[in-house]
Coordinates of C-alpha atoms in Angstrom, one line a residue:
X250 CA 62.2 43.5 10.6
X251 CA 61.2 40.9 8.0
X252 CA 60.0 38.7 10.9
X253 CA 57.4 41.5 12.1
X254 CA 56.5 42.1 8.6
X255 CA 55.8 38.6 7.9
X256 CA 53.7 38.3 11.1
X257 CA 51.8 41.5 10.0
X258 CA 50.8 39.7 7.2
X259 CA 49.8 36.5 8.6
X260 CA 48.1 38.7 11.1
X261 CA 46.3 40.8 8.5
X262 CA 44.9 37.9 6.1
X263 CA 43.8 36.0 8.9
X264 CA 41.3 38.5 10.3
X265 CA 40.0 39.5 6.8
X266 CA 39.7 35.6 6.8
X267 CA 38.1 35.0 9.9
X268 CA 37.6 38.3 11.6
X269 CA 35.3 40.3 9.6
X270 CA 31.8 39.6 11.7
X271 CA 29.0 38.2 9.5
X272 CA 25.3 39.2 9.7
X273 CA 23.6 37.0 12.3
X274 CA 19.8 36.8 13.0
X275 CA 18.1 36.0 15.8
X276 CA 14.7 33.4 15.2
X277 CA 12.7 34.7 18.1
X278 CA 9.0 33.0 16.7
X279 CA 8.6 30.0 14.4
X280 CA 4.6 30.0 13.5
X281 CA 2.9 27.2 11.2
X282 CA 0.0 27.5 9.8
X283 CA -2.2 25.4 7.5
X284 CA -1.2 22.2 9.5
X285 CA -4.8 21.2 10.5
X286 CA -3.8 17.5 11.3
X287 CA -0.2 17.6 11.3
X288 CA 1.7 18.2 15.0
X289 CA 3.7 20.9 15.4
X290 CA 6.6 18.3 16.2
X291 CA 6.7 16.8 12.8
X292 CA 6.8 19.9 11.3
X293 CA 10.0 21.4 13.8
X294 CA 12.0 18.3 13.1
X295 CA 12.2 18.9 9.5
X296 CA 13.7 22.3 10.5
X297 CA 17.5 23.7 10.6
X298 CA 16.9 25.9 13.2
X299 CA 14.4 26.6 16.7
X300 CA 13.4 29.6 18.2
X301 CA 16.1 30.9 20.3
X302 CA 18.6 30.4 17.7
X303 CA 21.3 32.4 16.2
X304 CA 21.4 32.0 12.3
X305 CA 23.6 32.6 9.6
X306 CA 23.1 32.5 6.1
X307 CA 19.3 32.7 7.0
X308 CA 17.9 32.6 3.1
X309 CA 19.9 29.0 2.7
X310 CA 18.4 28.0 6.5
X311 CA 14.9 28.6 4.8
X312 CA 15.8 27.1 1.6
X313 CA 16.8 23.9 3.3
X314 CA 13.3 24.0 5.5
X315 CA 11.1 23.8 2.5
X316 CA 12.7 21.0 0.8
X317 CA 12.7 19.4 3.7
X318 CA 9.3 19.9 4.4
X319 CA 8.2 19.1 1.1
X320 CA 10.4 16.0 0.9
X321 CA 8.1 14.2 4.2
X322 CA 5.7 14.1 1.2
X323 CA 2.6 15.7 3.6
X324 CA 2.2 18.4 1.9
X325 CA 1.5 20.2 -1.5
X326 CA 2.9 23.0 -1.1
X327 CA 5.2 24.5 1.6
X328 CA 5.5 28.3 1.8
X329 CA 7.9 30.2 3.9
X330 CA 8.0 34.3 4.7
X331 CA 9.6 35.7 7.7
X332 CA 9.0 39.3 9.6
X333 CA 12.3 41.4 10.6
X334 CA 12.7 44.1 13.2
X335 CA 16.5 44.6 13.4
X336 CA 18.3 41.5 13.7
X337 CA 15.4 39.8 14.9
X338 CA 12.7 37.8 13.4
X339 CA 9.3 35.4 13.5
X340 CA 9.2 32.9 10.8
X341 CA 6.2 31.4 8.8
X342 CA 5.7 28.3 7.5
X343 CA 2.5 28.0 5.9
X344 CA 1.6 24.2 4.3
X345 CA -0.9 23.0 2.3
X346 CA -1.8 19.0 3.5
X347 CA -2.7 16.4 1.3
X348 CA -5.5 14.4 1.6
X349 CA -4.2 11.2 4.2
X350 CA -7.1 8.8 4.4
X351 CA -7.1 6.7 1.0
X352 CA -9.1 3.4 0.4
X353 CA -7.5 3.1 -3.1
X354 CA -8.7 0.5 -5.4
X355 CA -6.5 -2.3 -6.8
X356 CA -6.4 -2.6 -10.4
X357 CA -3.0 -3.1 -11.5
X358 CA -1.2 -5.0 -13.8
X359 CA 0.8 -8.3 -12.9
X360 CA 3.5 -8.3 -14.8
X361 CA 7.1 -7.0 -13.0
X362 CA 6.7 -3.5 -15.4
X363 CA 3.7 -2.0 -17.3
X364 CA 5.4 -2.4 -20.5
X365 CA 6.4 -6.1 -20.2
X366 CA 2.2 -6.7 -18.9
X367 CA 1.1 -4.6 -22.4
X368 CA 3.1 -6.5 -24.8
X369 CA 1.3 -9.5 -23.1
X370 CA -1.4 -9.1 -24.7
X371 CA -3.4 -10.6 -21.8
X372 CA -5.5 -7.8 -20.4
X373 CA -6.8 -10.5 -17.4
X374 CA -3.0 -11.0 -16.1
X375 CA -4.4 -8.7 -13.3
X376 CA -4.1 -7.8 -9.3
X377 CA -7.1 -6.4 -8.1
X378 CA -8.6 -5.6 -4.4
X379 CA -8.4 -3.0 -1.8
X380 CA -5.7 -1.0 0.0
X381 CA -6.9 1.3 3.3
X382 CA -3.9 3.9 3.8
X383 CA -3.9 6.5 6.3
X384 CA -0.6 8.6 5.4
X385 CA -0.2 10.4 8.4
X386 CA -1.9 8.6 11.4
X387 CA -2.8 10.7 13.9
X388 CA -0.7 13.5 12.7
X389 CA 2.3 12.2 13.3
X390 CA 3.9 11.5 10.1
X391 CA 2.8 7.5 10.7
X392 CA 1.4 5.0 7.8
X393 CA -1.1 2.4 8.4
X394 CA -1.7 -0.2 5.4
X395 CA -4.2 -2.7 5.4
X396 CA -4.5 -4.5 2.3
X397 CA -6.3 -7.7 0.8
X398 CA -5.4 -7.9 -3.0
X399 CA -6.5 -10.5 -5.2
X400 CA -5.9 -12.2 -8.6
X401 CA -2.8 -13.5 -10.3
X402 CA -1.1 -12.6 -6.9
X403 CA -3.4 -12.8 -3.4
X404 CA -1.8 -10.6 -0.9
X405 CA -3.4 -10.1 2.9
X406 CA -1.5 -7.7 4.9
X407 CA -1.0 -4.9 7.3
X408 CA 2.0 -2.2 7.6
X409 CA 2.8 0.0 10.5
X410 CA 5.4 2.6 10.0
X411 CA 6.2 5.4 12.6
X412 CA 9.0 8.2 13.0
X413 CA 9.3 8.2 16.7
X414 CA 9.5 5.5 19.4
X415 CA 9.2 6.8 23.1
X416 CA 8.5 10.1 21.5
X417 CA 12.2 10.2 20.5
X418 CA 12.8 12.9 17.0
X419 CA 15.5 10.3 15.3
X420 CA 14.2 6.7 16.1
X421 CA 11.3 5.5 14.8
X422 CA 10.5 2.0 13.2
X423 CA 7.8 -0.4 11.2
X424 CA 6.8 -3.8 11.0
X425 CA 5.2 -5.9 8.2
X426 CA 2.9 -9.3 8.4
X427 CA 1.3 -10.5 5.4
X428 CA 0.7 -13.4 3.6
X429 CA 0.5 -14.2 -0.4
X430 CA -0.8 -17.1 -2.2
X431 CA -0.8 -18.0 -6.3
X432 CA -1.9 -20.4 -8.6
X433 CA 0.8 -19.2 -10.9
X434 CA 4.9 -18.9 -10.0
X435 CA 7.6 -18.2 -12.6
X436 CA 9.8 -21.4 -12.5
X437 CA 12.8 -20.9 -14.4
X438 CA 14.7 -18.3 -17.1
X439 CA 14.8 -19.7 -20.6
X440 CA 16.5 -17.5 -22.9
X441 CA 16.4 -14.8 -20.5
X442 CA 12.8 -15.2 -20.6
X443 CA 10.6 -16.4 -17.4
X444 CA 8.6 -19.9 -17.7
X445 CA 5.9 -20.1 -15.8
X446 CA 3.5 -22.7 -13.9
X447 CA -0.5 -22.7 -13.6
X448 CA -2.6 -24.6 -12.1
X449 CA -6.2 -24.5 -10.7
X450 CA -4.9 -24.9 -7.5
X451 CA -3.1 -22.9 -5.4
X452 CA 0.4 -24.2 -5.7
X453 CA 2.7 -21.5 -3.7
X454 CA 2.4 -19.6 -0.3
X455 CA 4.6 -17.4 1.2
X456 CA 4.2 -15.7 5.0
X457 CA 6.2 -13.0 6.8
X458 CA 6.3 -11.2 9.6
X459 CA 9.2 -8.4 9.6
X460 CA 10.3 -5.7 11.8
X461 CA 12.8 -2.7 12.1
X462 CA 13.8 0.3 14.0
X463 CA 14.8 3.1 11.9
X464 CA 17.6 6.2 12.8
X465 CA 17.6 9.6 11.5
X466 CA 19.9 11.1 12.8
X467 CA 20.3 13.9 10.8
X468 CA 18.4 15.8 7.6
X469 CA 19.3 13.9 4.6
X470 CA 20.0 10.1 5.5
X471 CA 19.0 7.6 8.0
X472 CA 20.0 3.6 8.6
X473 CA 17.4 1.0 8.9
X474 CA 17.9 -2.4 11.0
X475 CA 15.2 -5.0 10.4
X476 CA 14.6 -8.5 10.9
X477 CA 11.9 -10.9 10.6
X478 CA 10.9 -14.6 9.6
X479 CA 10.0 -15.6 6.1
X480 CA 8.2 -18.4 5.3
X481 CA 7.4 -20.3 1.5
X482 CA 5.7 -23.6 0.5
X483 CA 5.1 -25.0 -2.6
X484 CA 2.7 -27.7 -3.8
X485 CA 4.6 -31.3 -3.3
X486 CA 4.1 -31.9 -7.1
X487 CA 6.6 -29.0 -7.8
X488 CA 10.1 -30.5 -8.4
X489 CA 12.4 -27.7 -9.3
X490 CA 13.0 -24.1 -9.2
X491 CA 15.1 -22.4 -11.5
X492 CA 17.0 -25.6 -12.3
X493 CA 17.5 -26.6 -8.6
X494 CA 15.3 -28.9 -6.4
X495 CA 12.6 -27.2 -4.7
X496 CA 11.5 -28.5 -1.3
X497 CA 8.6 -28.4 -0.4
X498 CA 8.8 -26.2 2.5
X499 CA 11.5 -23.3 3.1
X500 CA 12.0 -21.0 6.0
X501 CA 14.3 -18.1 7.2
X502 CA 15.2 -16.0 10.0
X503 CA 16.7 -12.8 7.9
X504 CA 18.3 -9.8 9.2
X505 CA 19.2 -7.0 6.9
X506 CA 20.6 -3.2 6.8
X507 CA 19.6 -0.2 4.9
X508 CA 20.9 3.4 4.1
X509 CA 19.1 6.0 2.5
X510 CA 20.5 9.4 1.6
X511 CA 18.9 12.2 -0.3
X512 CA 20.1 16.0 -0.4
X513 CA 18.6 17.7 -2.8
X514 CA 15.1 19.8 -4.1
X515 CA 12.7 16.8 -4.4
X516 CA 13.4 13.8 -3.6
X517 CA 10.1 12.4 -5.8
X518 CA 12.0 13.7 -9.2
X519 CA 15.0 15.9 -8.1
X520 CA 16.6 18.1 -11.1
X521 CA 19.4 19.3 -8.5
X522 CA 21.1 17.0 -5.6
X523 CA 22.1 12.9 -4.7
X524 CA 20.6 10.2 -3.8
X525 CA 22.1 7.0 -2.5
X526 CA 20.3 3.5 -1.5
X527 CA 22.0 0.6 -0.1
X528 CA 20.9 -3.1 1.4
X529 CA 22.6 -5.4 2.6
X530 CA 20.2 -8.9 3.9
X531 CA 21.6 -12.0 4.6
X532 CA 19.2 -15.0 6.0
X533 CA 19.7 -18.2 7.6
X534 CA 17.4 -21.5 7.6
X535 CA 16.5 -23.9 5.1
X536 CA 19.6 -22.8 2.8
X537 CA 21.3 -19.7 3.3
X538 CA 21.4 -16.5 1.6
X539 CA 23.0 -13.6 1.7
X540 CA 22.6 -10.5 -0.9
X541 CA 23.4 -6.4 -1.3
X542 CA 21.9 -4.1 -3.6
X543 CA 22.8 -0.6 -4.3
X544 CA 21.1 2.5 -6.4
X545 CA 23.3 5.5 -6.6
X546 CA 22.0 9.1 -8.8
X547 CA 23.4 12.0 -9.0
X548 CA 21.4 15.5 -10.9
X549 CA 23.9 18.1 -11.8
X550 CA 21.7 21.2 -13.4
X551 CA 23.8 22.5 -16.6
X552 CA 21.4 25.0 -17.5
X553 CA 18.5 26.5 -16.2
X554 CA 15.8 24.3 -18.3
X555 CA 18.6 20.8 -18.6
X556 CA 19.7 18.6 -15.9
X557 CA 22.4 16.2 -16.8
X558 CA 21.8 13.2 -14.1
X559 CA 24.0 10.1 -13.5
X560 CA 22.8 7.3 -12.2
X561 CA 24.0 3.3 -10.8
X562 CA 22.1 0.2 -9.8
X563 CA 24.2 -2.8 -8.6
X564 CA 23.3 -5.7 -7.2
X565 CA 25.3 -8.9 -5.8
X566 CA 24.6 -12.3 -4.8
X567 CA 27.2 -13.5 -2.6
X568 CA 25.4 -17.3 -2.0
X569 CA 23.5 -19.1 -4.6
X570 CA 20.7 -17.2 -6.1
X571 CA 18.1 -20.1 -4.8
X572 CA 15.2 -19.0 -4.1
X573 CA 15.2 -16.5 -6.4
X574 CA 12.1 -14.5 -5.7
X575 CA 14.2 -13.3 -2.6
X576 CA 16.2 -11.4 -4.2
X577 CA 16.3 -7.6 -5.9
X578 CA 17.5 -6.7 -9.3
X579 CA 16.4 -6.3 -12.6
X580 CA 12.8 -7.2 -13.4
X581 CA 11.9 -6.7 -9.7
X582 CA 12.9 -3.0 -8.0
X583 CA 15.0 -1.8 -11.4
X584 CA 15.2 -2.7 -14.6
X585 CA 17.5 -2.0 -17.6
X586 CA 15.2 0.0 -20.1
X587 CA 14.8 -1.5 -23.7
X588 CA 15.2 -4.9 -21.8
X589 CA 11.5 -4.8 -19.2
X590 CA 10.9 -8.0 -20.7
X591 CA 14.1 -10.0 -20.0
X592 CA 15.4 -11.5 -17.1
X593 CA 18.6 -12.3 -15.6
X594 CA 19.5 -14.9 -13.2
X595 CA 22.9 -13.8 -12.5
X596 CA 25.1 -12.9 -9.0
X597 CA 26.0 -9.8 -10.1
X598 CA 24.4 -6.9 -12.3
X599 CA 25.7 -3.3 -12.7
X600 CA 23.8 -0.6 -14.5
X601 CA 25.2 2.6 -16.0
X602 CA 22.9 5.2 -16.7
X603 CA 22.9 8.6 -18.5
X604 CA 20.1 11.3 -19.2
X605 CA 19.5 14.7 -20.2
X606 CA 16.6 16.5 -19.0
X607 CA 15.3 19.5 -20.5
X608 CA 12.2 21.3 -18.4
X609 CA 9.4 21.9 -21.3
X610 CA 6.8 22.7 -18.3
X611 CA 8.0 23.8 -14.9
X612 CA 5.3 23.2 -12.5
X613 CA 2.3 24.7 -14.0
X614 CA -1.0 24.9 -12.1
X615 CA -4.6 24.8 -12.1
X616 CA -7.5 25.7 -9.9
X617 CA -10.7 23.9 -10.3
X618 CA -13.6 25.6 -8.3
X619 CA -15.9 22.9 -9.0
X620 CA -14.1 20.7 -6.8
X621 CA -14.8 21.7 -3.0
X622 CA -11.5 20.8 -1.2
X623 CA -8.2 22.6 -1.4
X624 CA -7.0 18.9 -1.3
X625 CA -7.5 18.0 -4.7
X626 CA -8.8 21.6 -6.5
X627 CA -5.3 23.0 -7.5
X628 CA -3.1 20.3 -9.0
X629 CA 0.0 21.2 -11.3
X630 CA 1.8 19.3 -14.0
X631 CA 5.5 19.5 -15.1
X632 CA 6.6 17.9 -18.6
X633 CA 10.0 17.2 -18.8
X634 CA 11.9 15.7 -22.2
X635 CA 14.9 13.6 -22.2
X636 CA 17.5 11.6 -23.9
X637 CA 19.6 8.6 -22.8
X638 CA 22.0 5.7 -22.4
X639 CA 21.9 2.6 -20.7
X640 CA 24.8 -0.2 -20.1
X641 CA 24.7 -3.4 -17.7
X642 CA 26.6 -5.8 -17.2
X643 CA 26.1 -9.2 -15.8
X644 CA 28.1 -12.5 -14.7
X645 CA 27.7 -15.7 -12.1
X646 CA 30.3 -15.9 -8.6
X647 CA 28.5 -20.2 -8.5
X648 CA 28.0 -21.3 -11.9
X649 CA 29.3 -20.8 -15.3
X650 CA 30.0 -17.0 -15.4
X651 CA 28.0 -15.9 -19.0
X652 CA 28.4 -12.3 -19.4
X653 CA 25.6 -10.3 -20.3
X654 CA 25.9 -7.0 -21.8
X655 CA 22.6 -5.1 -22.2
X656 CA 23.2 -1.6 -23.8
X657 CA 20.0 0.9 -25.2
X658 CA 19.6 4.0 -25.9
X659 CA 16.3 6.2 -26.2
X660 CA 14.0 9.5 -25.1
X661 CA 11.0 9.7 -23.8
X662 CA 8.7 12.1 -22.0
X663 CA 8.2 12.5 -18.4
X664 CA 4.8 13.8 -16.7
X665 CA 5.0 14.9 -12.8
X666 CA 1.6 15.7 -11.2
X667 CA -0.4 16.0 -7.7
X668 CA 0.6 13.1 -5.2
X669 CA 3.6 12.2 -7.1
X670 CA 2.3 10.7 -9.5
X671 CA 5.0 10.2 -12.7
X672 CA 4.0 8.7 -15.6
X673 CA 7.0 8.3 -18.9
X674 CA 6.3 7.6 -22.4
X675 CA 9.8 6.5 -23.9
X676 CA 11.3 5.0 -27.3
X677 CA 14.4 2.7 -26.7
X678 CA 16.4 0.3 -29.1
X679 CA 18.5 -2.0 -27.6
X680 CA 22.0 -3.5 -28.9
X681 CA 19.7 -7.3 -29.8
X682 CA 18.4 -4.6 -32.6
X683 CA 15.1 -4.4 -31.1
X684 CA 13.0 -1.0 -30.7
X685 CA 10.6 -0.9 -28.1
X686 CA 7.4 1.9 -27.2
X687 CA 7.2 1.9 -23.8
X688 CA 5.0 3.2 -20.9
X689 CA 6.0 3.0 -17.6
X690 CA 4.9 4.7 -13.9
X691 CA 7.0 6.0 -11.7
X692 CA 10.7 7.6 -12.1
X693 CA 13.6 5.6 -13.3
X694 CA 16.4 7.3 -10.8

């Protein structure tokens, strides 16, 4: 008897568990609209779902297809409404599409952050030129980049990126060739300060011609595989390079990997959700090399206006740091704030950061009717305040291992407009005792 009753309960939890039936819904239509250049393609990849599917949890399934959607960074705005009869329905995504084809002007400064170029004080240390962009060639979600730059840095190139090779949704792939030239090169760290190198000649040059094939195989991350051949010469009067000799001529066959992983609302300036970045490149040729660098953030809403958001940057030489420009890390792709203007020629740096948000303006828009395209008439701005704390840490694997231990703290002030554009206004003092006012583009996770 206490067997059957014990069955009857296992019995009894396990179909209130498992047995009750859950609404399902049934996508009989998917319509887009608005998509006056984009393929119908890109759009159903980005989707959870196709028609002739059985759903549940619909809300979340169309949730998830306007971040995603919003997150191929095509669009403005990404609506989605659906019509029900019974269990059946048609969905709608309306879009709004950006504006593709940009010949954007040049005029930047040429320093490796906008703080470090304004404390300067040389308003000439400029890169100037041209950039043709089409962000979705042919309406398939491809970038072509020509661009001929000039000024402290010369830059000639062209970049071909594409989502889908042999019209396949998850493979897709890019190559790069371009080719810089300088009358100017940083030539060693003094004080964890650059020193630097003019002449009226051109006295560096630097070619490469890279390549990858890139899978997605799901929603929220995808692997990269590239390879390519990098080539630098300097002028025969230049005898060393960050303290070791500098041949004149130095070339590399380099293979690398790379993960990316975002799940979250917007991948631009997410307030809910993780991203993770990770490389790993190693080359081979006139001295080997072989580095990784990782970027890790996590946004963790506390509140309806404050995020709390964690983030790490790490980077590792595992070979001597020669050549240096080669190589990622602070001063280049991230940087420590309340330290823009130092460098660090170490084989390993860590960062640990900490910021509060708090949402002071969430996503307010405008409509201008004096400006004739829905492209550009109704942009929106979001102002977001914050507060945080920085630590690094960095030592040498090949040479004498000096610590380094940057630590700030600071707020600041965060715009977010049309075309992802961020620009921060921040305060920070650092632990050398020195307070900085800072201005920066572009977001720090």
């Amino acid at each position: 008897m206490r067997l059957l009753l014990i069955l009857f309960i296992c019995f009894h939890t396990t179909f209130i568990l498992f047995g009750q039936k859950q609404d399902t819904t049934f996508i009989n239509r998917i319509i887009f609209q608005g998509n006056e250049k984009t393929h119908r393609k890109v759009l159903l990849r980005e989707l959870p779902f196709k028609a002739g599917d059985t759903v549940l949890k619909l809300e979340h399934k169309l949730a998830l297809t306007k971040n995603n959607l919003i997150n191929t960074r095509l669009f403005h705005y990404v609506k989605i409404d659906h019509i029900r009869h019974k269990k059946m329905i048609n969905v709608i995504v309306e879009v709004q599409e950006r504006w593709y084809l940009w010949p954007i002007p040049i005029f930047e400064y040429a320093d490796y952050n906008l703080a470090s170029w304004v404390r300067r004080k040389e308003i000439d240390y400029l890169n100037y030129g041209l950039i043709i962009e089409e962000r979705n060639f042919r309406g398939r979600n491809e970038k072509l980049k020509l661009k001929v730059r000039l000024g402290i840095r010369e830059q000639y190139g062209i970049n071909y990126s594409f989502p889908r090779i042999l019209n396949h949704p998850d493979i897709g792939g890019y190559f790069d060739i371009s080719y810089f030239r300088q009358k100017e090169i940083r030539q060693s760290i003094i004080d964890q300060q650059y020193t630097y190198l003019n002449e009226d000649q051109y006295i560096f040059h630097e070619g490469r011609a890279i390549a990858g094939i890139r899978w997605r195989p799901g929603f929220n991350y995808s692997h990269l595989f590239y390879g390519g051949l990098r080539q630098y010469q300097y002028h025969e009067n230049i005898d060393t390079l960050f303290n070791e000799p500098s041949p004149e001529k130095l070339e590399y066959l380099s293979i690398g990997y790379s993960f990316q992983f975002f799940k979250g609302d917007y991948i631009v300036y997410p307030l809910d959700g993780n991203k993770l970045a990770f490389t790993a490149e190693y080359g081979t040729g006139t001295n080997n090399y072989f580095y990784t660098d990782v970027a890790y953030s996590s946004h963790y809403p506390v509140h309806p206006k404050f995020t709390l958001s964690y983030g790490f940057n790490g980077y590792a030489s595992f070979t001597n740091q020669y050549p240096y420009f080669l190589f990622t890390g602070p001063g280049k792709t991230w940087y420590i704030r309340g330290f823009e203007d130092y460098a660090y020629n170490k084989d390993l740096l860590i960062l640990n950061r900490l910021q509060l948000k708090y949402t002071f303006l969430k996503r307010k828009s405008f409509h201008f009717d004096w400006i004739p395209t829905e492209k550009f008439n109704s942009p929106y701005l979001s102002i977001f305040f914050n507060a945080f704390i920085e630590a690094g840490y960095g030592t040498n694997f090949n040479a004498d291992p000096e610590e380094i231990t940057p630590i700030s703290i600071g707020s600041g002030i965060d715009f977010l407009t049309y075309y992802d554009w961020i620009g921060r206004i921040e305060v920070t003092v650092n632990n050398n005792e020195e307070t900085f006012f800072n201005i920066h583009w572009g977001y720090i996770f």
